[in-house]
Structure formats: structure tokens, C-alpha cells
PDB file of C-alpha atoms in Angstrom:
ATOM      1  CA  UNK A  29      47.004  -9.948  10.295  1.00 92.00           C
ATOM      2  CA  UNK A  30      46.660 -13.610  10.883  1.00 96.00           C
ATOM      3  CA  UNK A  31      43.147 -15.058   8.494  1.00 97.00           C
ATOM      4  CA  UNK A  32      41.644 -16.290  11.651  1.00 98.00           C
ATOM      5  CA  UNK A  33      41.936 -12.582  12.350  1.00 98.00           C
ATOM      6  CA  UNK A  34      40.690 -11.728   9.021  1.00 96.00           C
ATOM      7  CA  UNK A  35      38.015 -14.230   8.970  1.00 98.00           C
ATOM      8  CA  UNK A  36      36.315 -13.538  12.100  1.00 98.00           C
ATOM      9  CA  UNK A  37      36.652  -9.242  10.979  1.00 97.00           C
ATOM     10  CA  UNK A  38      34.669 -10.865   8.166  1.00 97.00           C
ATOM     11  CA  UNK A  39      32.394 -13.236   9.881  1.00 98.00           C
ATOM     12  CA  UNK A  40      31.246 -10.439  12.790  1.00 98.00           C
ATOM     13  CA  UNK A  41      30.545  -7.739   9.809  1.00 98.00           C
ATOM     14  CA  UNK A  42      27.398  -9.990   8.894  1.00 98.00           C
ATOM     15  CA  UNK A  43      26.422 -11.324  12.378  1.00 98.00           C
ATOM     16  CA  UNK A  44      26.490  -8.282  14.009  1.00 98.00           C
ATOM     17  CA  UNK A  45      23.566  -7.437  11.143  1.00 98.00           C
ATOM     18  CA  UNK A  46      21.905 -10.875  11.757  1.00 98.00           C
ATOM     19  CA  UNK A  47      22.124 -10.134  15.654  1.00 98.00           C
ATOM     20  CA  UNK A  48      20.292  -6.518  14.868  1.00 98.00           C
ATOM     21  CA  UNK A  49      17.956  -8.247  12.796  1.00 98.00           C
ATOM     22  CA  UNK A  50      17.023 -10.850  15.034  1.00 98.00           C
ATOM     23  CA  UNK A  51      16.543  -8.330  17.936  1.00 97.00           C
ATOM     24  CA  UNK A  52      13.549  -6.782  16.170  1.00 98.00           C
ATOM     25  CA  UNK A  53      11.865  -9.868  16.234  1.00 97.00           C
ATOM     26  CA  UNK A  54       9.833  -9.682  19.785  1.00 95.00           C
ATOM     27  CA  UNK A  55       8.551 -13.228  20.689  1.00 95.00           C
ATOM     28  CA  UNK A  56       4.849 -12.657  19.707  1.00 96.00           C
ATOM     29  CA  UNK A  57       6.790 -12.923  15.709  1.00 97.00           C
ATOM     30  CA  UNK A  58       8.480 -15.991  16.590  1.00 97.00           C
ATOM     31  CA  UNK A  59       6.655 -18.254  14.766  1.00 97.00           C
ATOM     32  CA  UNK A  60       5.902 -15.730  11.890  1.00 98.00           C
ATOM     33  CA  UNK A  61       6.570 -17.596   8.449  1.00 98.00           C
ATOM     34  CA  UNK A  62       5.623 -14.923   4.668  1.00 98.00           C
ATOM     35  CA  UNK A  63       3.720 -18.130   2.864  1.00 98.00           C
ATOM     36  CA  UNK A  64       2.984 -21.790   4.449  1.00 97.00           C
ATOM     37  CA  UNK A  65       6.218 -23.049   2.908  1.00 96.00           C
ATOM     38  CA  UNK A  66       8.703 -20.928   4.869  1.00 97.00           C
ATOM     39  CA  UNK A  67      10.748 -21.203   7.356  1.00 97.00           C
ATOM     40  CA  UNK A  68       9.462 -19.688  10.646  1.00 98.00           C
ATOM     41  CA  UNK A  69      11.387 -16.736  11.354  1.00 98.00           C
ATOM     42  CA  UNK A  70      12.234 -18.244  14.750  1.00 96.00           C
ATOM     43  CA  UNK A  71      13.765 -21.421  13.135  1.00 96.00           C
ATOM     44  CA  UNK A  72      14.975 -19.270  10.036  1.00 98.00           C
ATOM     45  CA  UNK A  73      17.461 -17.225  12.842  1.00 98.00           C
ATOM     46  CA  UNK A  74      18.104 -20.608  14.558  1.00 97.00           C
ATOM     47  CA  UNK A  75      19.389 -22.264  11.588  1.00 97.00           C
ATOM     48  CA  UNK A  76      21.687 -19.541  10.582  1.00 98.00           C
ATOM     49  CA  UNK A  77      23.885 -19.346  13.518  1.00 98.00           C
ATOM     50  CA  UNK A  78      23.532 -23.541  13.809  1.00 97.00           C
ATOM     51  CA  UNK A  79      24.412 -23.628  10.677  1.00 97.00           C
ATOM     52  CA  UNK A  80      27.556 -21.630  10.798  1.00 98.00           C
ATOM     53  CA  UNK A  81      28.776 -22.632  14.005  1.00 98.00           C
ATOM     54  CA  UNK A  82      28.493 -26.529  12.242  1.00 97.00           C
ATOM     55  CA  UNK A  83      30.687 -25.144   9.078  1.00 96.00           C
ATOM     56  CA  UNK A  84      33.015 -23.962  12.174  1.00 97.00           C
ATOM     57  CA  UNK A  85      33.181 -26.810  13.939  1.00 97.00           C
ATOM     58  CA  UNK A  86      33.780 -28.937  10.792  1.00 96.00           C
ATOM     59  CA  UNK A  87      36.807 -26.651   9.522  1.00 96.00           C
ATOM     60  CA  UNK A  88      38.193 -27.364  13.093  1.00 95.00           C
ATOM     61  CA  UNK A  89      37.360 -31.260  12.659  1.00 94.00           C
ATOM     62  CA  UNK A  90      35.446 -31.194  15.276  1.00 94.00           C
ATOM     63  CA  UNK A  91      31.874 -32.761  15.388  1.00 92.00           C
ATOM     64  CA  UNK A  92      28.680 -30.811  14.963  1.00 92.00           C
ATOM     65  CA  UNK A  93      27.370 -29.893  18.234  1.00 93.00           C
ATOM     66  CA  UNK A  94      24.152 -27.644  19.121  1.00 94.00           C
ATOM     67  CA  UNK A  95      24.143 -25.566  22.181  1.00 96.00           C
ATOM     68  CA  UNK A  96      20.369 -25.418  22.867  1.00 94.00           C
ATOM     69  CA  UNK A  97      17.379 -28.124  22.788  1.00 88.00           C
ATOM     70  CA  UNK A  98      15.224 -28.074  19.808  1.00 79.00           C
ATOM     71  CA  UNK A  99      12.382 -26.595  22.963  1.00 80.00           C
ATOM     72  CA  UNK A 100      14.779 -24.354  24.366  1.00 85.00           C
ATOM     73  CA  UNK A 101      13.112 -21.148  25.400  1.00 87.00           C
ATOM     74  CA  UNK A 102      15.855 -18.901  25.890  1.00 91.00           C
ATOM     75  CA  UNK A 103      15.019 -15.666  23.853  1.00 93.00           C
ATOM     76  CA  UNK A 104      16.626 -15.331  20.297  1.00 95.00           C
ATOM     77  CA  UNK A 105      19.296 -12.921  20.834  1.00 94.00           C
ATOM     78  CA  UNK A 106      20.573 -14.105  23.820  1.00 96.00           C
ATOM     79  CA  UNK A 107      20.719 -17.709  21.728  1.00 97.00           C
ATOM     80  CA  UNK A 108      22.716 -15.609  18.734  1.00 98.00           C
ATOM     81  CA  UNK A 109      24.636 -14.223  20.917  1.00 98.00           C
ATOM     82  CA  UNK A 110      26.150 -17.630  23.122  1.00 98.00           C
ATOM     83  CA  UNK A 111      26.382 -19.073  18.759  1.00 98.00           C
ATOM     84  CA  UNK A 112      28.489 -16.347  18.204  1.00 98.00           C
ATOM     85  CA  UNK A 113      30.983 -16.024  21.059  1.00 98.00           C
ATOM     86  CA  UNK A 114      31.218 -20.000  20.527  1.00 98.00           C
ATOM     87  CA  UNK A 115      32.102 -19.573  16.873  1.00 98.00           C
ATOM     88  CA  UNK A 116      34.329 -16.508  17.328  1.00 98.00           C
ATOM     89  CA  UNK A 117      36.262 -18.593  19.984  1.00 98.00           C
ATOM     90  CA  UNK A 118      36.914 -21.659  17.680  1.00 97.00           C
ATOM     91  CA  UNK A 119      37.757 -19.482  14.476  1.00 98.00           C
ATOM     92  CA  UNK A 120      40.271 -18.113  16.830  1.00 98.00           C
ATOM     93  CA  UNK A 121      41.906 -21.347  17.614  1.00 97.00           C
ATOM     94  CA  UNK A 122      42.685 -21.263  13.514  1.00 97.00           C
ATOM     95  CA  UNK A 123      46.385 -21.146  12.544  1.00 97.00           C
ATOM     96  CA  UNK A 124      46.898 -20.250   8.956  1.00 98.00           C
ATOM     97  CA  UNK A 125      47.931 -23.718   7.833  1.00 97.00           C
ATOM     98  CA  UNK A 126      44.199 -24.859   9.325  1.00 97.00           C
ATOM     99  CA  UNK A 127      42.885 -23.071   6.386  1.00 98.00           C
ATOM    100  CA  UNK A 128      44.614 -24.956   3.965  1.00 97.00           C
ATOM    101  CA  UNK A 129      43.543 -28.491   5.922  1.00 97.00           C
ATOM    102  CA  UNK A 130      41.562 -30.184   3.911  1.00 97.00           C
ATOM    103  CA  UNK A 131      38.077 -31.044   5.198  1.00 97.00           C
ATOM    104  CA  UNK A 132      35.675 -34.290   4.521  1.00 94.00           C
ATOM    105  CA  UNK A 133      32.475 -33.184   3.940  1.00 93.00           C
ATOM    106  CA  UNK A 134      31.070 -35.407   1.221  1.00 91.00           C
ATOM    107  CA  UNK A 135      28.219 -36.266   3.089  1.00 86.00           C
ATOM    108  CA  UNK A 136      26.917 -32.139   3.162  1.00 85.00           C
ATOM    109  CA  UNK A 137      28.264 -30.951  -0.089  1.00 84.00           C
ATOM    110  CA  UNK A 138      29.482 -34.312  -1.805  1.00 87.00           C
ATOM    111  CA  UNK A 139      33.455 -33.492  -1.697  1.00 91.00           C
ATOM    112  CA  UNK A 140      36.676 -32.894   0.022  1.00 95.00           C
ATOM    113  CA  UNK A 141      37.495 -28.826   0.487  1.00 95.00           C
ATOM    114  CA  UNK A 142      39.864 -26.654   2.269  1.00 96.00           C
ATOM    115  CA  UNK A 143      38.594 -24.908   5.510  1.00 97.00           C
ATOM    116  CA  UNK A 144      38.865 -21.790   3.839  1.00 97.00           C
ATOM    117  CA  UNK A 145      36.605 -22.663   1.340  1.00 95.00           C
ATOM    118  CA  UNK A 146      34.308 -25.020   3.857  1.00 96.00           C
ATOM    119  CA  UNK A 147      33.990 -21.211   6.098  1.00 98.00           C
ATOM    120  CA  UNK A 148      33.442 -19.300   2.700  1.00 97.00           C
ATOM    121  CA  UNK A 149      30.539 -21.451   2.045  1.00 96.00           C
ATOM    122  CA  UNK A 150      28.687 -20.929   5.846  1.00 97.00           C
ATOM    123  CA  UNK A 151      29.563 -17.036   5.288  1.00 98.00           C
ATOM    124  CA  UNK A 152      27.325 -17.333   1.989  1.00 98.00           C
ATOM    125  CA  UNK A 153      25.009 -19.137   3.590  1.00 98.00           C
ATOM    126  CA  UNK A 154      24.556 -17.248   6.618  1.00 98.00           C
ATOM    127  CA  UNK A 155      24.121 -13.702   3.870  1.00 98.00           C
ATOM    128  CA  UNK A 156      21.585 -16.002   1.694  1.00 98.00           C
ATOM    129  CA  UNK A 157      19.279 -16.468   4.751  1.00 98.00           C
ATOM    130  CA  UNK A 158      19.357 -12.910   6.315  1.00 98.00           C
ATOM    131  CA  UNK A 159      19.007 -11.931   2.856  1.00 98.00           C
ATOM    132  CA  UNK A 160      15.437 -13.512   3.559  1.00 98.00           C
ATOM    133  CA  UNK A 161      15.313 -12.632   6.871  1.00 98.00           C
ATOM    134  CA  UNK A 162      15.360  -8.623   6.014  1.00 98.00           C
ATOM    135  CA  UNK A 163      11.720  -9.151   3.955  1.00 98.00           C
ATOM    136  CA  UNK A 164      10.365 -11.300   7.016  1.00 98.00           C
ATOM    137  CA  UNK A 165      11.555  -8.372   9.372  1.00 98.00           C
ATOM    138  CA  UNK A 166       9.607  -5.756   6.880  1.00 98.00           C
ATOM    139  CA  UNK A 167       6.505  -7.901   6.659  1.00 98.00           C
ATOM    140  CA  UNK A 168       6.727  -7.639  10.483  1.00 98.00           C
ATOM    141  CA  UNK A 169       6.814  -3.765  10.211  1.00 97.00           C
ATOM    142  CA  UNK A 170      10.130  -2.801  10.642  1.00 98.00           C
ATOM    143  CA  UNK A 171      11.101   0.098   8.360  1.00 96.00           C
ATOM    144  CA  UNK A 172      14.274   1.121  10.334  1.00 96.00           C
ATOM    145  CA  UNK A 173      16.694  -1.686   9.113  1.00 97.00           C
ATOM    146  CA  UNK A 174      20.498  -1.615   8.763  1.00 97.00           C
ATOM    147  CA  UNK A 175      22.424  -2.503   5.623  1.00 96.00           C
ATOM    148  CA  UNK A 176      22.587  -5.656   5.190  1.00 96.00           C
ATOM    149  CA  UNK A 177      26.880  -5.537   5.983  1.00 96.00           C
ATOM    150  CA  UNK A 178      28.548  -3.337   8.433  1.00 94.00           C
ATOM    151  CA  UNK A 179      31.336  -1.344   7.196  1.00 82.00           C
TER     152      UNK A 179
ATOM    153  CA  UNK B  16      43.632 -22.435 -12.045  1.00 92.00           C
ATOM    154  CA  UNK B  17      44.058 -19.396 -12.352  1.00 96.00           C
ATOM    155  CA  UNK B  18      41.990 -16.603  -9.934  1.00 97.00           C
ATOM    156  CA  UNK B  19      39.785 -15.310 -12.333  1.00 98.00           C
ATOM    157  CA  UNK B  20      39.253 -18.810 -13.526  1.00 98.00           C
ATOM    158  CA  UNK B  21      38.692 -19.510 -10.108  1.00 96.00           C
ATOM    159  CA  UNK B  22      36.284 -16.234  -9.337  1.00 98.00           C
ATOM    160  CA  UNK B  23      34.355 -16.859 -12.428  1.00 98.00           C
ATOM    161  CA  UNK B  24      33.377 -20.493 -10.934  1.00 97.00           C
ATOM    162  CA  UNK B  25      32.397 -18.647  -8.009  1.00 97.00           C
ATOM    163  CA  UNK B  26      30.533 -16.120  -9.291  1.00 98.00           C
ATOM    164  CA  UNK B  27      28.514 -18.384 -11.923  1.00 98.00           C
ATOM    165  CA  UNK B  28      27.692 -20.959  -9.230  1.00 98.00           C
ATOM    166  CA  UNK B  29      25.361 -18.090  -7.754  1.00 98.00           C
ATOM    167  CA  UNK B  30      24.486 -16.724 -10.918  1.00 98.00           C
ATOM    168  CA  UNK B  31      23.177 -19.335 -12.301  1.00 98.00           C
ATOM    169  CA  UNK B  32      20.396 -19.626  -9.573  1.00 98.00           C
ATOM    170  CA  UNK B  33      19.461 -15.351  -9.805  1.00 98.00           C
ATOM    171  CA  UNK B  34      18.908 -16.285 -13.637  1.00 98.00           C
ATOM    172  CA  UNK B  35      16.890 -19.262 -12.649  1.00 98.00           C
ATOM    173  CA  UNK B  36      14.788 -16.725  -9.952  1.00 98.00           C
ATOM    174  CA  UNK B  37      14.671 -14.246 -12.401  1.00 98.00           C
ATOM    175  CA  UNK B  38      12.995 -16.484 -15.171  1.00 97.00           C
ATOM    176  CA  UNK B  39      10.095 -17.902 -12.593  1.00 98.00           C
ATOM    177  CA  UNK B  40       9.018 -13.888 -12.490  1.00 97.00           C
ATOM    178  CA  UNK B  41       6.713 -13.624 -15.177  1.00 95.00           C
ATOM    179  CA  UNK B  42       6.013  -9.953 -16.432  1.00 95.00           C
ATOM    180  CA  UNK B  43       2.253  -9.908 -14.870  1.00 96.00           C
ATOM    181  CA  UNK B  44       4.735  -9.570 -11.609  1.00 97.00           C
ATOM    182  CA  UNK B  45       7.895  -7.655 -12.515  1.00 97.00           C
ATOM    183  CA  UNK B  46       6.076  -4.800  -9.970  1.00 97.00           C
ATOM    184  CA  UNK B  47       5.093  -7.317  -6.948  1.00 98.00           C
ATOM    185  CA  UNK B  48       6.732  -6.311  -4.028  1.00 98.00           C
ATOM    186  CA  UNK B  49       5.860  -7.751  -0.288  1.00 98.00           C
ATOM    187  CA  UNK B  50       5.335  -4.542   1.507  1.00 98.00           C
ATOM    188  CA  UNK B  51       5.142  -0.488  -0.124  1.00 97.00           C
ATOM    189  CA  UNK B  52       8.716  -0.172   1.471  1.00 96.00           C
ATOM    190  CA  UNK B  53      10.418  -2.752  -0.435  1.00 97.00           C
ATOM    191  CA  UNK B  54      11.655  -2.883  -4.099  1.00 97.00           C
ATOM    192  CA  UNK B  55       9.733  -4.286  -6.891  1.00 98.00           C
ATOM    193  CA  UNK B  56      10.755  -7.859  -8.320  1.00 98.00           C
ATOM    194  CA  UNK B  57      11.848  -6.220 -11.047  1.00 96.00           C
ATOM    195  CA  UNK B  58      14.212  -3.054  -9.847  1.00 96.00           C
ATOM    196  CA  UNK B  59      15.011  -5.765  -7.709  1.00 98.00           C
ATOM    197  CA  UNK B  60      16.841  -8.388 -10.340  1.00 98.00           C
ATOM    198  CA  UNK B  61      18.021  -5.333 -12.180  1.00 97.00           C
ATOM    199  CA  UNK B  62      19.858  -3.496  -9.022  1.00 97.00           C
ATOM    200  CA  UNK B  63      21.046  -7.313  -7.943  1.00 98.00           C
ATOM    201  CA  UNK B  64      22.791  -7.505 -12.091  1.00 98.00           C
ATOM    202  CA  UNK B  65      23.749  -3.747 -12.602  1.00 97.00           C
ATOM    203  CA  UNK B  66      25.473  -3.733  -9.217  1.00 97.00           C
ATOM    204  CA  UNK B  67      27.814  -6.638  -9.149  1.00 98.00           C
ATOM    205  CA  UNK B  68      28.588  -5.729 -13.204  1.00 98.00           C
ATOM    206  CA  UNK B  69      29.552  -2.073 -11.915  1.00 97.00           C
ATOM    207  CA  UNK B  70      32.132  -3.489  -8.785  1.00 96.00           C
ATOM    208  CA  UNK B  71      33.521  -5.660 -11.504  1.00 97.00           C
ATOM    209  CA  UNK B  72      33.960  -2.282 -13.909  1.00 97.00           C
ATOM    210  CA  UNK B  73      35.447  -0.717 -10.802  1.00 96.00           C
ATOM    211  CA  UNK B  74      38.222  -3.920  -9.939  1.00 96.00           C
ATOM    212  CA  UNK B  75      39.081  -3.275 -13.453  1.00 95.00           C
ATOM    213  CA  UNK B  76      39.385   0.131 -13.705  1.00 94.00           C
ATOM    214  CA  UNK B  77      36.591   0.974 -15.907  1.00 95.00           C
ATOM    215  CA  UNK B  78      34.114   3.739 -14.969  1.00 92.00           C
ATOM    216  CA  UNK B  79      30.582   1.790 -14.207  1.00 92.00           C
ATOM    217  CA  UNK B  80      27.830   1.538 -17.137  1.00 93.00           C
ATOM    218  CA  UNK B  81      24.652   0.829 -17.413  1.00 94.00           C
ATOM    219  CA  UNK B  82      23.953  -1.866 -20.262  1.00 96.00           C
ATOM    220  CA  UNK B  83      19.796  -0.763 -20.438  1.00 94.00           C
ATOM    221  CA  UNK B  84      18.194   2.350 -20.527  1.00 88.00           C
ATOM    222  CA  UNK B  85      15.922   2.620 -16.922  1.00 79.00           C
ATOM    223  CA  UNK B  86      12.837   1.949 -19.129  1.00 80.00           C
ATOM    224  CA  UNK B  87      14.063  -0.792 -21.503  1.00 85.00           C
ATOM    225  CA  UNK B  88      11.005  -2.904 -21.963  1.00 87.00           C
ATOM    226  CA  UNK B  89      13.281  -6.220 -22.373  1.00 91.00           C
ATOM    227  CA  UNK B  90      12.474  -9.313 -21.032  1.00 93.00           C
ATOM    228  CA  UNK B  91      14.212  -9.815 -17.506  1.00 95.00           C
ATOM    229  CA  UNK B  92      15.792 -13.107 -18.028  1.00 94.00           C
ATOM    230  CA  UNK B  93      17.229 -11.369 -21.384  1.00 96.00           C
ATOM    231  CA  UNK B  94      18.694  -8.372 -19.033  1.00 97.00           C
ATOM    232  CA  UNK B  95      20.501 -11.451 -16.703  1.00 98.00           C
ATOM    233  CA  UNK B  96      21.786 -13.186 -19.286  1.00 98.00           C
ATOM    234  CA  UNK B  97      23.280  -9.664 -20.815  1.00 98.00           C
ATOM    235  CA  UNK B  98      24.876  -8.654 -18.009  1.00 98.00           C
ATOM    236  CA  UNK B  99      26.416 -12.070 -17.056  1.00 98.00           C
ATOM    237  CA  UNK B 100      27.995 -12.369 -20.248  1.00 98.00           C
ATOM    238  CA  UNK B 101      29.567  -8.603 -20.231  1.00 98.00           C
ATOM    239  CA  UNK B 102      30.274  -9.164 -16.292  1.00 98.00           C
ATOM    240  CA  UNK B 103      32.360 -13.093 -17.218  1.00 98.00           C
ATOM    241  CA  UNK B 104      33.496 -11.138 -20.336  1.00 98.00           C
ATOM    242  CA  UNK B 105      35.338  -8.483 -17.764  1.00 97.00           C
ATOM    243  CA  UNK B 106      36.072 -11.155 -14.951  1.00 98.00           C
ATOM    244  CA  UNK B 107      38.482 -13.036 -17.514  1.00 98.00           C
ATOM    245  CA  UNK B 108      40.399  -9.983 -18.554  1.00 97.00           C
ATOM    246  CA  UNK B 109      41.895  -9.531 -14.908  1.00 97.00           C
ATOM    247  CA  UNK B 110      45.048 -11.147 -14.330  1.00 97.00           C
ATOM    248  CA  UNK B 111      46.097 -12.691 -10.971  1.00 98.00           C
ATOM    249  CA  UNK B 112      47.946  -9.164 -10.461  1.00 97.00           C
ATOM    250  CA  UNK B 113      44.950  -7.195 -11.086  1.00 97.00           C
ATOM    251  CA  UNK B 114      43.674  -9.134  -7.849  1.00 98.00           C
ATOM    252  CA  UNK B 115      45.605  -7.415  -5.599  1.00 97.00           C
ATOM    253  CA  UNK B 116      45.772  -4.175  -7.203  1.00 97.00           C
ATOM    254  CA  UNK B 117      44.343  -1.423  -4.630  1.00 97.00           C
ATOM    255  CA  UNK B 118      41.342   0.362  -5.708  1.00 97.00           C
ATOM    256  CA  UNK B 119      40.066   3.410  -4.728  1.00 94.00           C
ATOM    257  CA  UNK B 120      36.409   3.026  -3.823  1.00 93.00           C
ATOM    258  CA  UNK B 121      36.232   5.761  -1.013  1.00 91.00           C
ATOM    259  CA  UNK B 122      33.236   7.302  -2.352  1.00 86.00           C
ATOM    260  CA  UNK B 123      31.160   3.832  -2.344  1.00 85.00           C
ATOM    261  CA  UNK B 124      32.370   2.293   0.632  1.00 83.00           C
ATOM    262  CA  UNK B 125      34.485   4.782   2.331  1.00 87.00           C
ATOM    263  CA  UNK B 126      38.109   3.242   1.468  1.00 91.00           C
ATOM    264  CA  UNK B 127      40.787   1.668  -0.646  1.00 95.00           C
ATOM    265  CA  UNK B 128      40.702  -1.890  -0.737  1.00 95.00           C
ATOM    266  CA  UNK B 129      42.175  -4.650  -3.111  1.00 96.00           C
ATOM    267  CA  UNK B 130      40.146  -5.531  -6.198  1.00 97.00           C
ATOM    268  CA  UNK B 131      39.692  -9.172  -4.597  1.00 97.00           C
ATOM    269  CA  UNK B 132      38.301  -7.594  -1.440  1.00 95.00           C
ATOM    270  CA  UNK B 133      35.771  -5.612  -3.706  1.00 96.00           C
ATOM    271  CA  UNK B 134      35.024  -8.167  -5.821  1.00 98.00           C
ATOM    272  CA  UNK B 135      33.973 -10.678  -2.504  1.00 97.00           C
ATOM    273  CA  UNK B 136      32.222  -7.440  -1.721  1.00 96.00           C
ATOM    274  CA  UNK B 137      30.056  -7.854  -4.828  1.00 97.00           C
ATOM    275  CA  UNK B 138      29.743 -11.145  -4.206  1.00 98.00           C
ATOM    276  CA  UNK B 139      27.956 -10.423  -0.492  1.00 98.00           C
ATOM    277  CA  UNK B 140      25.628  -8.022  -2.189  1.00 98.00           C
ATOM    278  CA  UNK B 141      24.095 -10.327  -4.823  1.00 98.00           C
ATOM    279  CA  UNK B 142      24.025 -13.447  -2.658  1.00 98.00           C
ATOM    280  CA  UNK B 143      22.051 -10.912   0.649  1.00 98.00           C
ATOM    281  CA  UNK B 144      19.552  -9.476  -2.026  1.00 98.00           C
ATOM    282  CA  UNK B 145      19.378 -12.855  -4.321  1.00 98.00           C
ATOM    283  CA  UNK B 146      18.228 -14.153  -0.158  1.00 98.00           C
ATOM    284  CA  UNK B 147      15.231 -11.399  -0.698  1.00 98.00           C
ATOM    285  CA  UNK B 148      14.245 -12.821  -3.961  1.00 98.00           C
ATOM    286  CA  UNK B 149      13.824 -15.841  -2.621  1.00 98.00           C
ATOM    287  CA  UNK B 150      10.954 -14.874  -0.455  1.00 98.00           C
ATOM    288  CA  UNK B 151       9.560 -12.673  -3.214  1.00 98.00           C
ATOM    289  CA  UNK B 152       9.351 -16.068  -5.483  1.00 98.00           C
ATOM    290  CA  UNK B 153       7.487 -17.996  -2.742  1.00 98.00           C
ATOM    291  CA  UNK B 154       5.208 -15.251  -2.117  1.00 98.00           C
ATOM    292  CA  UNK B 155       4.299 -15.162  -5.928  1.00 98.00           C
ATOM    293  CA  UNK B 156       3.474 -18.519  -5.432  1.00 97.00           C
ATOM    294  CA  UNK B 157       6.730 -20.597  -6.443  1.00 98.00           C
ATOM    295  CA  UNK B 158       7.164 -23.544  -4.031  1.00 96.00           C
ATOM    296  CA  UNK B 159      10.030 -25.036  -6.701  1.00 96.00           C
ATOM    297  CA  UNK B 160      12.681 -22.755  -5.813  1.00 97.00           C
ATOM    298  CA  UNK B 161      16.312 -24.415  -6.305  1.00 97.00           C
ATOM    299  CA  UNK B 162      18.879 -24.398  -3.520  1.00 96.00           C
ATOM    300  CA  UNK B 163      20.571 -20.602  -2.956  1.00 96.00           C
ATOM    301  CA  UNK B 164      24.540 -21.948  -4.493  1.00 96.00           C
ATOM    302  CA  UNK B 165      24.774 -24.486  -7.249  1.00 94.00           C
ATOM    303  CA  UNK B 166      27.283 -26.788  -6.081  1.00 82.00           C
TER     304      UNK B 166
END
């Protein structure tokens, strides 16, 4: 199994939970935020799959791009969903040496890292925030939630 | 650098912000928790500790333990730090062998997989519910809250 194969098993086996997650959230919770210094729960799901799909395109030397306006009103899911087939497409285009490339991103984390490790890092990230997504989606009152990985 | 070396880094650089978390919780809120659903600060640290230490028993072998009674009155920071040290402690016994040694976790996750794969496994589990503390600590009225990796 190739590791662009591996990585994007691993990649979809949280996104598919942060895609469920953001589902439950119908637009009247879109700008719900647990204390004044959150992160709406809108711009909390927005900033997870930007996020990622930056660490991608960076591992791939590409440029960060985003794929909606800041105003864009297309609901949440469908705007997880177009992040996701986008970032499943350009892990894809991975060979195994791409993961030992390394990658210049002293200006975000202050060092020069292989792509491995620069795609390890927006997988942690991504798990940190729907770690706080999950309490947001209680405080909402959803009890029904999934676990927080698929196996 | 060797891959425990190498995990150990890894491990610590989220470790060290669940210890900083779990100090900000003074024991006036060790039973907050944001909705009746969810677990308290407290069981929370303690499941977030006790779990990663028992899928680092299991790459090595070792049947889990618990290192405090359920009701152990001990200060939580004092629980973190115990558990780190007997978790590193374990960590820099494995040799890069032991990484790829298959174990047998069927009953916990439904399969075999390499102790690497389970230890990234534990890894995913304290970073998703270290994301839930971070909510917790805002909603106890923390706006200080360091970032989620220390880099």
C-alpha cells in the first residue's frame, strides 16, 4: 500500500467524523460560540478543513488556496465536503519520495520538515479542533454523537 | 534518533500542554462539566492519562494498570505528572523492533495492528479529548490557554 494510500485511509477516518459532526449543526447554530472567546462553531468547522487542505497544499508545494469567500453561504457540509474531495485528490497525487521532500514552512511553524511530518501536524490539528467541536455539538443538544475516529 | 527517542518528542510536545490544562483546573472545579452528558474535568484528565499509559502497556506487552485507586484524593497535576513519568519510563524501553511488532488488540479495537499503529492510536485519543478540555478551561473562565502542540 502506497502512504498516499495510507495517509488518506488515515486522513478520511477523522473527516468522515468531522463531516458527521458538522452535519448536526443546522444553520440557526452557525454562529454558536460556548464563552465570548471562542471560535464560532461555523468558523471553528471552516478552519479545520482550511486548515488541512493548506498543510496539503504546502506538502505538495503548492500555494495556499481557499475554495470559498470569507461570505460564502453555501451550507457547511456541502463546504466540508468540496475541502475534502480537494484534499483527497492532492494527497493522491503523493509518490512516496514526496513524503520525504522537505517542506519550508518557517513562516507557520518556524522550520524546515518533511511532508510527512508537515501532514502529521494538520492530522493533529484537525483531531485538536473536533476534539472541541464534540462539546460545542453537546452544548447544542446533540446526545447521539459518534466516536471521535472511525474504525 | 532513534524511534522511541523520536515518539517520546512527540508524545511530550502534547503532554506538556494536558499538564499545563490540567494545572489551570483548580479542585473547586475537578466536577465542572458543560452539559449532564459530558465527563467531569476531572474523570476527564484522568481517562485522557490512564488511557494513553494503558496503549503504551499494551505496545509493550504489559497487561494495563491503573497507577491510582478511582478515589485517590491526589492533586490532579500530581496524577499527570505520575503517569507521564511511568508512560516516558515505558516509551524508552521499546526498541525500534518493538515498533513493528504486531499486537493483538482485537478486543479494544477489533484487530491486530503494529505497536506504532497503536501507539499513533493513543496519540489521536489524547490530542481529540485534550481538544474537549480546551473548551472546558474557557468555560471555567481561562482565556490564557496555550496553543494545542508545543512546537
Amino acid at each position: 500500500m502506497s502512504k498516499s494510500a495510507q495517509f488518506i485511509d488515515y486522513f478520511l477516518s477523522h473527516r468522515e467524523v468531522t463531516k458527521e459532526l458538522a452535519a448536526k449543526i443546522d444553520p440557526e447554530h452557525y454562529t454558536y460560540k460556548p464563552t465570548p472567546t471562542s471560535m464560532e462553531a461555523q468558523k471553528l468547522v471552516n478552519h479545520i478543513i482550511e486548515t488541512t487542505y493548506t498543510f496539503v497544499r504546502l506538502a505538495n508545494k503548492q500555494d495556499p488556496e481557499k475554495l470559498f469567500d470569507e461570505i460564502d453561504s453555501t451550507e457547511l457540509s456541502e463546504k466540508v465536503n468540496t475541502y475534502t474531495e480537494a484534499t483527497v485528490k492532492l494527497l493522491s497525487s503523493l509518490s512516496d519520495d514526496n513524503f520525504e521532500q522537505v517542506i519550508d514552512v518557517s513562516q507557520i511553524v518556524g522550520k524546515r520538515i518533511p511532508a510527512s511530518q508537515l501532514l502529521n501536524m494538520a492530522m493533529d490539528h484537525e483531531i485538536n479542533h473536533k476534539g472541541n467541536l464534540f462539546v460545542y455539538l453537546r452544548e447544542i443538544g446533540h446526545t447521539d454523537l459518534p466516536m471521535y475516529v472511525k474504525v
